[in-house]
XYZ file of C-alpha atoms in Angstrom:
746
model
C -10.778 0.057 70.655
C -10.955 3.904 72.050
C -12.715 6.767 69.783
C -11.319 10.242 69.263
C -12.585 13.024 67.321
C -10.872 16.455 66.464
C -9.276 18.253 64.065
C -6.354 18.015 62.068
C -3.750 21.030 63.684
C -0.196 19.587 62.038
C 0.601 17.017 59.439
C 3.722 16.063 61.055
C 5.225 13.799 58.079
C 3.255 11.834 55.149
C 4.583 8.998 52.500
C 2.278 10.736 49.592
C 2.989 6.573 47.802
C 1.316 4.771 51.297
C -0.939 7.442 52.844
C 1.174 6.563 55.788
C 0.699 10.159 58.422
C 2.105 11.175 61.038
C -0.508 14.067 62.818
C -1.367 15.994 65.414
C -5.361 15.996 66.174
C -6.886 18.734 68.744
C -9.509 16.779 70.799
C -9.793 18.116 74.506
C -6.140 17.829 74.714
C -3.672 17.529 70.898
C -2.455 13.760 70.101
C -0.505 12.449 68.152
C -1.859 10.087 65.946
C -0.008 7.495 63.122
C -2.125 5.635 60.516
C -2.556 5.378 56.510
C -4.993 7.790 54.957
C -5.932 7.813 51.370
C -5.591 11.881 50.920
C -5.636 14.029 54.469
C -5.260 18.152 54.910
C -4.733 20.074 58.045
C -7.832 21.683 59.278
C -9.809 18.347 58.618
C -11.936 16.975 61.395
C -12.118 13.658 62.060
C -13.379 10.858 64.089
C -10.964 7.886 64.896
C -10.857 4.557 66.194
C -7.768 3.242 67.745
C -5.547 2.785 70.512
C -2.685 3.913 72.312
C 0.476 2.823 72.084
C 4.196 4.314 74.236
C 6.863 4.565 71.151
C 10.562 4.458 72.395
C 11.729 7.603 71.098
C 8.445 9.521 70.628
C 6.393 8.872 73.350
C 2.228 8.476 73.577
C 0.604 7.899 70.223
C -2.824 6.989 69.194
C -2.461 4.041 66.487
C -5.622 4.964 63.552
C -7.083 2.010 62.665
C -10.015 2.932 61.171
C -12.049 7.023 60.883
C -14.241 8.207 58.983
C -14.156 12.644 58.449
C -16.877 14.597 59.856
C -18.907 18.191 59.379
C -17.092 20.050 62.119
C -19.597 21.438 64.729
C -20.415 25.302 64.398
C -18.202 26.221 67.512
C -15.207 24.490 66.330
C -14.891 25.718 62.779
C -14.384 29.094 64.217
C -12.251 28.504 66.460
C -10.553 27.207 63.440
C -11.215 29.883 60.990
C -10.014 32.366 63.524
C -6.721 30.471 64.344
C -5.729 29.879 61.228
C -4.236 33.060 60.437
C -6.445 34.358 59.274
C -7.162 37.245 61.885
C -3.773 39.326 62.605
C -2.845 39.069 66.118
C -5.089 35.595 66.978
C -3.494 32.054 68.145
C -4.683 28.963 68.643
C -5.444 29.821 71.802
C -5.691 32.587 71.808
C -9.070 31.650 69.560
C -10.498 29.171 71.899
C -10.878 31.304 74.761
C -13.172 33.930 72.566
C -15.547 30.959 71.655
C -15.031 28.523 74.611
C -16.813 31.869 76.181
C -19.453 33.420 73.803
C -19.840 29.377 72.409
C -22.122 29.539 69.041
C -22.827 33.523 69.325
C -18.470 34.388 68.759
C -19.067 35.630 65.115
C -22.165 37.747 65.846
C -20.332 39.361 69.278
C -17.840 40.539 66.921
C -19.395 41.811 64.410
C -22.403 43.941 66.902
C -20.905 43.830 69.931
C -16.512 43.688 69.583
C -16.851 46.026 73.163
C -17.001 42.350 74.631
C -13.563 41.167 73.284
C -11.927 42.888 76.415
C -13.539 40.879 78.819
C -10.788 38.435 78.035
C -7.865 37.822 79.089
C -4.842 39.124 76.607
C -7.577 41.358 74.508
C -7.238 45.126 74.883
C -9.814 47.547 73.544
C -7.772 48.576 70.754
C -6.914 45.163 69.762
C -10.778 44.027 70.244
C -12.261 47.076 67.602
C -9.237 46.018 65.050
C -10.162 41.792 65.345
C -13.996 43.968 64.235
C -12.569 45.840 61.446
C -10.720 42.587 59.941
C -13.893 40.290 60.433
C -15.646 42.918 58.692
C -13.409 43.495 55.989
C -12.704 39.286 55.379
C -17.011 38.708 56.264
C -17.054 37.067 52.480
C -13.577 35.468 52.452
C -14.869 33.411 56.592
C -17.990 32.087 55.843
C -15.856 30.614 52.302
C -12.942 29.304 54.383
C -15.701 27.984 57.140
C -17.860 26.351 54.469
C -14.955 24.963 53.274
C -13.907 23.133 55.954
C -17.020 21.345 56.239
C -15.676 19.150 53.609
C -11.930 18.929 55.410
C -9.869 22.161 52.899
C -7.491 23.248 54.974
C -7.681 26.756 56.451
C -4.080 27.585 53.453
C -6.011 25.921 51.044
C -9.168 27.303 51.497
C -7.593 31.008 51.381
C -6.228 30.083 47.878
C -9.533 28.601 46.785
C -11.184 31.881 47.831
C -8.838 34.286 46.486
C -9.185 32.158 42.984
C -13.175 32.056 42.459
C -13.702 35.135 45.254
C -18.140 34.809 44.706
C -18.438 32.706 42.392
C -16.791 29.387 44.603
C -19.964 28.158 45.820
C -21.861 27.209 41.923
C -18.143 25.668 41.030
C -17.956 23.215 43.719
C -21.770 22.618 43.292
C -21.708 22.209 39.411
C -17.500 20.917 38.477
C -15.747 20.794 41.207
C -13.327 19.455 39.485
C -12.103 22.474 38.158
C -9.997 23.110 41.731
C -7.338 20.807 39.839
C -7.276 22.496 36.720
C -7.032 25.846 38.358
C -5.061 25.518 42.048
C -1.668 24.382 42.155
C -1.828 21.276 44.844
C -5.317 19.585 44.374
C -4.872 17.204 41.854
C -7.239 15.032 40.426
C -7.315 12.199 43.995
C -8.013 15.478 45.963
C -10.773 16.993 43.524
C -12.265 13.493 43.848
C -12.319 12.887 47.451
C -14.092 16.323 47.561
C -16.273 15.359 44.783
C -17.592 12.318 46.667
C -18.962 14.541 49.629
C -19.889 17.050 47.504
C -22.737 13.929 45.852
C -21.367 13.996 42.923
C -22.146 10.867 40.580
C -18.720 8.518 39.387
C -19.928 8.850 35.925
C -20.348 12.922 36.261
C -18.684 13.556 32.632
C -17.073 16.315 34.544
C -14.831 13.068 37.093
C -14.822 11.495 34.174
C -12.824 14.762 32.069
C -10.336 15.319 35.039
C -9.894 11.473 35.290
C -8.870 11.061 31.420
C -6.688 14.006 31.625
C -4.786 12.585 35.620
C -4.261 9.380 34.068
C -1.659 11.583 31.284
C -0.264 13.184 33.944
C 0.662 9.787 35.772
C 2.032 9.185 32.181
C 4.436 11.791 32.318
C 5.956 10.999 35.881
C 6.610 7.426 33.779
C 8.740 9.711 30.498
C 5.745 9.771 28.313
C 4.852 12.551 26.405
C 2.100 11.026 24.601
C 0.074 7.653 25.352
C -1.346 5.425 22.573
C -5.157 6.078 22.772
C -6.400 2.773 23.753
C -3.774 2.275 26.261
C -4.479 5.981 28.226
C -8.109 4.385 27.864
C -7.811 1.298 29.167
C -5.742 3.135 32.520
C -7.763 5.939 32.752
C -11.243 3.298 32.922
C -9.298 1.824 35.328
C -8.786 4.858 37.644
C -11.792 6.268 37.059
C -13.800 2.778 37.647
C -15.634 3.680 34.580
C -17.050 2.084 30.991
C -14.053 2.384 28.304
C -17.314 4.011 26.266
C -17.747 6.639 28.943
C -13.635 7.727 28.348
C -14.135 7.372 24.564
C -17.152 9.971 25.002
C -15.430 12.618 27.158
C -11.692 12.221 25.583
C -13.410 13.397 22.225
C -15.076 16.421 24.281
C -11.178 17.101 25.599
C -9.762 16.710 22.396
C -13.020 19.459 21.021
C -11.747 21.338 23.836
C -8.108 21.583 22.682
C -7.210 20.122 26.020
C -5.503 16.970 24.869
C -4.636 16.712 21.350
C -5.351 13.866 19.150
C -2.440 12.943 16.785
C -2.765 9.788 13.680
C 0.097 8.097 13.744
C -0.187 6.026 10.248
C -3.072 3.641 11.799
C -2.799 4.985 15.303
C -3.994 7.849 16.996
C -1.802 9.121 19.936
C -2.917 11.348 22.327
C -1.016 14.429 24.737
C -1.602 17.147 27.001
C -2.011 19.878 25.231
C 1.441 21.493 27.171
C 3.452 17.789 26.033
C 2.609 18.241 22.419
C 3.398 22.426 22.173
C 6.193 21.679 24.422
C 7.643 19.603 22.016
C 6.324 20.884 18.788
C 7.865 24.671 20.378
C 10.998 22.283 20.747
C 10.689 21.435 17.244
C 10.645 24.842 16.018
C 13.289 26.018 17.999
C 15.745 23.686 17.183
C 14.795 24.341 13.480
C 16.014 28.668 13.731
C 19.298 27.869 15.362
C 19.939 25.455 12.844
C 19.076 27.512 9.890
C 21.531 30.397 10.895
C 25.166 29.738 8.903
C 27.846 30.249 10.606
C 30.461 29.351 7.760
C 31.127 28.314 4.103
C 33.208 27.920 1.916
C 35.898 25.865 0.547
C 38.295 28.516 1.646
C 36.905 29.160 5.153
C 37.075 25.479 5.564
C 40.853 24.915 4.585
C 41.757 28.316 7.307
C 39.711 26.357 10.045
C 41.506 22.812 9.472
C 44.717 25.303 9.598
C 44.043 26.396 12.844
C 42.726 23.264 14.412
C 46.100 21.842 13.626
C 47.933 24.231 14.859
C 46.098 24.741 18.215
C 46.625 20.661 18.671
C 50.445 21.194 17.807
C 50.517 24.227 21.006
C 47.988 21.898 22.830
C 49.578 19.090 22.358
C 46.995 17.345 21.548
C 46.553 14.581 18.615
C 43.250 14.270 17.259
C 41.617 10.806 15.589
C 39.828 11.626 12.156
C 36.259 11.596 14.283
C 37.579 14.027 16.504
C 38.766 16.730 14.051
C 35.470 16.452 12.707
C 33.426 16.769 15.578
C 35.914 20.209 16.225
C 35.292 21.542 13.080
C 31.178 20.546 12.493
C 30.850 22.098 16.142
C 31.995 25.744 14.660
C 30.388 25.196 10.486
C 27.401 24.590 12.800
C 25.019 26.578 15.214
C 23.189 23.704 16.112
C 25.797 20.089 16.720
C 25.571 16.702 18.978
C 28.377 14.910 19.503
C 27.654 11.494 21.167
C 29.673 8.624 22.351
C 30.576 5.950 25.252
C 32.621 5.586 27.400
C 36.723 5.878 26.883
C 36.256 7.624 23.048
C 37.424 10.584 23.836
C 34.537 13.419 24.109
C 35.894 15.390 26.549
C 39.012 15.703 24.757
C 37.399 17.251 21.860
C 35.489 19.522 24.081
C 38.956 20.452 25.120
C 40.132 21.432 21.399
C 36.316 23.099 20.720
C 36.410 25.259 23.631
C 40.366 25.927 23.197
C 39.400 27.256 19.144
C 36.896 29.179 20.187
C 38.818 31.004 23.201
C 41.553 31.812 20.894
C 38.931 33.407 18.580
C 37.520 35.605 21.223
C 34.156 34.171 21.910
C 32.128 34.091 25.195
C 31.194 30.006 25.899
C 28.703 28.821 28.850
C 29.484 25.524 30.044
C 25.983 23.325 32.070
C 25.409 20.544 32.710
C 21.515 18.924 34.265
C 23.395 17.752 37.660
C 25.689 20.014 40.270
C 28.122 16.480 40.439
C 28.165 16.692 36.436
C 29.014 20.067 36.206
C 31.368 19.781 38.579
C 33.197 17.083 36.538
C 33.226 19.241 33.357
C 35.073 21.773 35.487
C 37.539 19.631 36.877
C 37.859 17.757 32.794
C 38.231 21.326 30.839
C 38.828 23.994 33.595
C 36.658 26.417 33.007
C 33.699 26.634 34.683
C 30.103 24.602 34.142
C 27.221 25.178 35.889
C 23.542 23.588 36.558
C 21.753 24.431 33.727
C 18.660 25.800 36.305
C 22.133 28.293 37.335
C 22.684 29.156 33.969
C 19.014 29.775 33.132
C 18.414 31.960 36.255
C 16.084 29.709 38.393
C 14.063 32.032 40.694
C 11.487 30.851 42.765
C 8.323 30.838 43.563
C 6.530 33.992 45.703
C 2.334 32.741 46.187
C 1.983 36.177 47.464
C 2.387 37.373 44.095
C 0.510 34.510 42.673
C 4.074 34.238 40.102
C 5.710 30.391 40.212
C 8.968 28.972 39.844
C 10.582 30.554 36.905
C 13.497 31.173 35.158
C 14.645 35.045 34.539
C 16.883 33.673 31.211
C 13.922 33.298 28.342
C 13.533 34.703 24.655
C 12.815 37.754 26.555
C 16.556 38.058 28.590
C 19.036 35.530 26.413
C 21.171 33.527 27.604
C 24.502 36.276 26.498
C 27.284 34.020 25.240
C 28.440 33.040 21.582
C 29.191 29.082 22.178
C 27.192 26.927 24.723
C 28.005 23.687 25.296
C 25.469 21.011 27.273
C 27.126 17.209 28.778
C 24.826 14.498 29.799
C 22.523 15.313 27.551
C 20.649 12.150 28.317
C 19.469 13.362 31.404
C 17.941 16.371 29.846
C 13.785 16.124 29.398
C 11.947 18.026 27.733
C 10.175 21.299 29.992
C 14.581 22.106 30.591
C 14.730 21.109 26.936
C 12.347 23.253 26.095
C 13.487 25.973 28.831
C 17.276 26.099 27.498
C 15.813 26.732 23.851
C 14.354 29.954 25.112
C 17.175 31.042 26.376
C 19.114 30.746 23.155
C 19.241 33.233 20.404
C 19.734 32.286 17.322
C 23.205 32.800 15.934
C 24.534 31.650 19.304
C 26.499 28.547 18.406
C 24.772 25.194 20.700
C 26.538 21.714 21.716
C 24.891 19.426 23.026
C 26.830 16.430 23.970
C 25.928 13.322 25.614
C 25.806 9.475 24.938
C 22.884 8.197 23.634
C 23.110 4.241 25.311
C 22.639 5.628 28.781
C 19.462 5.433 30.223
C 16.750 8.202 29.456
C 16.032 11.601 31.944
C 13.508 10.643 34.837
C 11.772 13.462 33.470
C 9.150 13.136 30.606
C 11.059 12.704 26.637
C 14.015 10.883 25.166
C 15.472 14.642 24.161
C 18.665 13.268 22.695
C 17.803 10.243 21.929
C 15.533 11.978 19.447
C 17.320 14.723 18.128
C 19.942 12.021 16.751
C 17.091 9.619 15.398
C 15.364 12.762 13.817
C 18.165 13.023 11.237
C 17.943 16.569 11.067
C 21.419 17.899 12.803
C 25.076 17.581 11.998
C 25.705 15.046 14.438
C 29.043 12.594 15.189
C 29.232 9.419 17.369
C 32.238 8.875 18.287
C 33.596 5.448 18.625
C 37.524 4.334 18.865
C 38.261 3.501 22.392
C 42.050 5.781 23.433
C 45.339 3.587 24.651
C 44.637 5.081 28.512
C 41.255 4.182 28.374
C 41.274 1.172 26.743
C 43.484 -0.380 29.930
C 40.501 0.024 32.143
C 38.260 -2.999 31.802
C 35.053 -0.747 33.082
C 35.664 1.214 29.337
C 36.376 -2.533 28.028
C 33.192 -3.882 29.510
C 31.138 -1.208 29.146
C 31.371 -1.122 25.373
C 31.101 -5.155 25.372
C 27.983 -4.459 27.493
C 27.446 -1.815 24.781
C 27.468 -4.747 22.123
C 26.071 -8.021 23.704
C 28.750 -9.387 24.085
C 30.746 -11.774 27.520
C 32.556 -9.610 29.835
C 35.428 -10.900 31.767
C 34.449 -12.580 35.175
C 37.248 -13.778 36.014
C 38.636 -11.568 38.612
C 42.625 -10.463 36.288
C 41.833 -6.868 35.746
C 42.679 -3.962 38.066
C 39.159 -1.752 37.894
C 36.151 -4.580 37.697
C 35.650 -6.984 39.886
C 32.943 -9.831 40.606
C 32.187 -11.575 43.422
C 29.999 -14.307 43.127
C 27.645 -15.150 45.950
C 24.225 -16.868 46.059
C 23.572 -16.125 50.218
C 21.719 -12.606 49.866
C 23.172 -12.491 54.021
C 26.361 -13.315 52.562
C 26.173 -10.013 50.014
C 25.014 -8.101 52.710
C 28.657 -8.698 55.000
C 30.918 -8.184 51.807
C 29.283 -5.341 50.949
C 29.878 -3.413 54.359
C 33.845 -4.919 54.415
C 34.201 -3.385 50.469
C 32.578 -0.013 51.770
C 34.367 0.143 55.403
C 37.642 -1.615 54.890
C 38.452 -2.760 50.852
C 37.296 0.305 48.594
C 38.600 3.456 50.448
C 42.663 2.589 50.586
C 41.968 0.703 47.339
C 40.297 3.626 45.264
C 42.303 6.649 47.876
C 38.500 7.740 49.168
C 36.173 8.653 51.748
C 33.691 5.372 52.410
C 30.720 8.329 51.720
C 31.749 8.749 48.510
C 31.325 4.491 47.190
C 28.325 4.042 45.889
C 26.120 0.744 46.025
C 23.494 1.084 42.795
C 20.848 -1.325 42.228
C 18.378 -2.004 38.992
C 15.222 -1.656 42.049
C 13.450 0.508 44.738
C 11.896 -3.436 47.134
C 13.202 -6.599 47.818
C 16.096 -7.825 49.446
C 18.873 -6.493 47.809
C 16.201 -3.053 46.381
C 17.409 0.582 47.684
C 14.227 0.436 50.803
C 16.229 -2.446 52.489
C 19.804 -1.840 51.735
C 19.193 1.999 52.747
C 18.010 0.448 56.308
C 21.037 -2.135 56.229
C 24.142 -0.140 55.066
C 22.674 2.927 57.531
C 23.335 0.800 60.419
C 26.645 -0.246 59.629
C 28.574 3.202 58.119
C 26.316 5.328 60.029
C 25.569 3.435 63.750
C 23.928 5.176 66.518
C 25.832 7.675 68.581
C 24.914 9.512 71.706
C 26.260 12.652 69.848
C 24.389 11.339 66.624
C 20.751 13.004 67.158
C 18.582 11.366 65.289
C 14.334 11.771 64.250
C 12.021 9.293 63.144
C 9.640 10.833 60.366
C 7.335 8.301 58.714
C 9.124 4.646 58.746
C 12.374 6.142 57.849
C 14.717 6.796 60.732
C 17.528 10.042 60.092
C 20.331 10.379 61.730
C 22.542 13.295 61.832
C 25.999 12.151 59.575
C 23.201 10.020 57.203
C 23.580 9.840 53.325
C 20.560 11.461 51.631
C 19.371 12.021 48.119
C 16.029 14.472 46.891
C 14.012 12.363 45.125
C 12.037 15.167 43.095
C 12.999 18.624 41.714
C 11.558 21.289 44.210
C 12.032 24.407 42.428
C 11.407 26.808 45.569
C 13.283 25.065 48.365
C 15.764 28.250 49.314
C 19.062 27.091 50.239
C 22.224 29.083 51.202
C 26.260 29.119 51.283
C 28.205 29.765 54.570
C 31.659 29.897 55.669
C 33.466 28.253 57.458
C 32.205 30.889 60.317
C 28.787 30.877 59.165
C 28.362 33.883 57.487
C 26.217 33.237 54.205
C 27.929 33.956 51.127
C 25.360 32.580 48.912
C 21.844 31.323 48.308
C 19.309 30.052 45.625
C 16.623 28.029 45.208
C 16.091 24.850 43.778
C 17.087 21.152 44.360
C 16.492 18.669 42.071
C 15.674 14.842 41.486
C 19.417 12.441 42.384
C 20.873 15.273 44.355
C 22.861 13.394 47.447
C 23.870 15.890 50.295
C 24.651 14.563 54.361
C 22.657 15.860 56.699
C 24.550 18.177 59.387
C 22.035 18.662 61.717
C 18.392 17.065 62.646
C 16.423 20.133 65.217
C 13.785 18.190 67.348
C 12.336 21.226 68.489
C 11.950 22.905 65.345
C 10.992 19.901 63.874
C 13.997 20.397 61.285
C 16.334 18.589 59.011
C 19.128 20.585 57.814
C 20.971 18.803 54.459
C 24.230 19.416 52.990
C 25.051 19.464 49.566
C 27.150 19.525 46.615
C 29.344 23.577 46.443
C 27.959 23.849 50.621
C 24.409 24.224 49.702
C 22.800 24.278 53.370
C 18.806 22.811 52.931
C 16.563 23.173 55.381
C 13.481 21.202 55.899
C 10.806 20.813 58.142
C 9.868 17.564 58.969
C 6.594 17.684 56.950
C 9.098 18.407 53.307
C 11.123 15.168 54.969
C 9.150 13.121 52.436
C 11.250 15.097 49.397
C 14.842 12.888 50.644
C 15.449 9.723 50.680
C 18.693 7.227 52.269
C 21.336 6.702 49.979
C 23.906 4.761 50.372
C 22.130 2.009 47.866
C 20.318 4.302 44.935
C 18.615 2.772 41.809
C 21.130 2.770 38.771
C 17.839 5.133 37.391
C 19.338 8.345 39.951
C 22.455 7.804 39.097
C 22.470 9.188 35.852
C 24.973 12.096 35.071
C 27.053 11.156 38.403
C 30.073 9.285 38.618
C 31.789 7.359 41.802
C 35.738 6.662 42.683
C 33.906 3.368 43.150
C 30.191 0.922 42.793
C 29.259 -1.865 44.196
C 26.057 -3.732 42.055
C 24.607 -6.127 44.306
C 22.949 -8.264 41.258
C 21.257 -11.950 42.065
C 17.920 -11.746 39.393
C 14.883 -9.306 39.049
C 12.018 -7.956 37.081
C 13.094 -8.722 33.562
C 12.069 -4.916 32.504
C 14.334 -4.009 34.631
C 17.296 -6.239 34.573
C 18.267 -5.205 31.092
C 21.047 -4.551 28.854
C 20.789 -0.568 29.802
C 20.493 -0.519 32.916
C 23.718 -2.680 33.577
C 25.741 -0.438 31.290
C 24.614 2.827 32.950
C 25.765 1.380 36.119
C 28.971 0.220 35.418
C 29.672 3.772 33.616
C 28.914 5.413 36.407
C 32.302 4.067 38.020
C 35.793 6.247 37.558
C 37.827 3.876 39.656
C 36.790 0.830 40.242
C 33.537 -2.140 39.861
C 33.129 -4.696 41.865
C 29.515 -6.723 41.076
C 28.506 -8.593 44.156
C 25.832 -11.796 43.102
C 24.886 -14.341 40.501
C 27.486 -14.925 37.144
C 23.601 -15.947 35.632
C 22.151 -12.780 36.488
C 24.559 -10.832 34.315
C 24.586 -12.666 31.705
C 21.046 -12.207 31.345
C 21.048 -8.294 31.713
C 23.481 -8.117 28.807
C 21.373 -10.125 26.381
C 17.759 -8.681 27.421
C 17.406 -6.012 25.435
C 13.927 -5.435 27.050
C 13.305 -1.885 28.216
C 10.404 0.281 29.799
C 8.578 1.563 25.884
C 8.649 5.313 26.273
C 6.315 7.337 24.301
C 8.017 10.432 23.163
C 7.706 12.205 19.430
C 9.986 15.123 19.055
C 11.916 13.601 16.502
C 8.405 12.939 14.235
C 7.617 16.901 14.642
C 11.433 17.918 13.779
C 11.022 16.036 10.352
C 7.088 16.971 9.765
C 8.754 20.892 10.344
C 11.227 20.478 8.436
C 9.389 19.423 5.842
C 6.854 23.173 6.378
C 10.926 24.538 6.487
C 11.703 23.087 3.258
C 8.837 23.657 1.596
C 8.630 27.660 2.302
């Protein structure tokens, strides 16, 4: 067993889920280390135990078996501060030479005898005086950074903490380090809890319990919940904090009194919301009712004229609408807020097209949008009019940390969208925060038409907006039900509706677009999946293998995305001397790989370049579920360049690469809003909560031309029969009904 001691100079890769980290440790020499750490920051001083290994690609590495954080020596703290970038013109190498020369006397020399710095190679007398001036200007920050380094806080984070609190820093840390989680982006409960532990804060500290309760609600929002019933929240928080439920209940009451948490009685139950989520729902409900209150048409004569105009348009366009489609178009004209829903093949696109023709013929300005780039592109192709992502329509602007500005939308209540009609498709994917941003940008008098399939899976983010809007009963809704003849010739459409009704589907392979290959052996499923993607399906659906998508209910297991992606990469994008590759954490990425963004990142910059490499467009924001291809891996710069839809190119540092994962196979949930020429679904069994009707329906409806199920007939039948879904706690429908009662009473 060997030991190393030094500080973390650079984190190359970190997996937030399991803590697996690759980092550079500055000891007597710089050493690449790998191991699992609950949390780790650049600048942290560590004592490591383990041994050196030789990696086939990355060479000599130190594999950590155990570790502990240690308080840095004074000279090391000085060196890290000087080389942190805080002093302009001093890097790590020069900082090391300064401290090596003057030792513990370094700061005194700089402050009292700065001319002596010129004794060091690379420092002129002028530069020496400049360093001294900067040190004097930043005396308080320097002391704070060195103080924070003792507790494993990185230089970058230390600067943000100091800028937030200034001289109050020491009092905040001594009294309530959990306040950092509230005040500073990038410090969550876990980081604050670790800091508090090092500062000697007790497990049952009221600050710790309060912060833990809020963190439990934050975790729940990651599962799609807007709130948690009080008993569920108390149980989760107590388990997280390892304290009694009574202590949690006491602090929950205090948080409610302070209005950080909103507790709402619902019959005999009490539901607990993070204040931001409660007011987001309340704000949406208010804006929806204000929007829908605008009366755009009325009276028998106006309705008769509208019907005549619609009949004339049908003749001009050669389109014949059924009764529900006509009603949908009429309702979209009469009302400022209208919801259109229906399954595949029920004529939503035809109905939208007729709405567009009517509004354009009236000279109205029209915006079309969808939550993802793929869905927006499909909308453009189906209508002939440009559709944008909701984020681009709302003009997302990136964060500017130097100006203390977070990412935000330029279109809002003060700068609303300049449109007469806005149509948003794939509304089942829209979460409460994006919906709130959209409503802020829609001024009363603008028609807002929301389109989606309520039987699809809900959004990845918190809430179930489309479901709650329909459940509220407060707004005009038309649900299209008839399957049109052309769509009825597709077994994808017919089987999707049968699945939704809980009826058996045809698995006899007499179909032209819906196939079932019964296989019970997992290796055989792998073999046929690869054959289908490489050989059988591309000519059948006239698509590139890259466009054919494997969808699975699970992340883990033999048929989960993690295993399937490794296997599919081997066969679909094999190693080649002409393709650069890099192992980042536990994933091997290779040029030509299909990858997916796994979280919303509003700060990532992208650009579109011409065939000659000249930038022609740029912007910010890459979102959960965006799929692209790795165009370049630069080992020297430790960067991966990915090209997404519409030619948007994004460059990730290796340390950012945890935001992307291989996407030859993706979960059905991640495929929402996408459409693929062909879909392959391996189904042999799995957790009951995942193997349900809703998931199978969503997976089938992602295919345009062909669905192939590989696996067990029993698994398919059990999914159709299983109507149990993970309960999602949301209450937009209740907020709407409550406010509507108040509106009516006034």
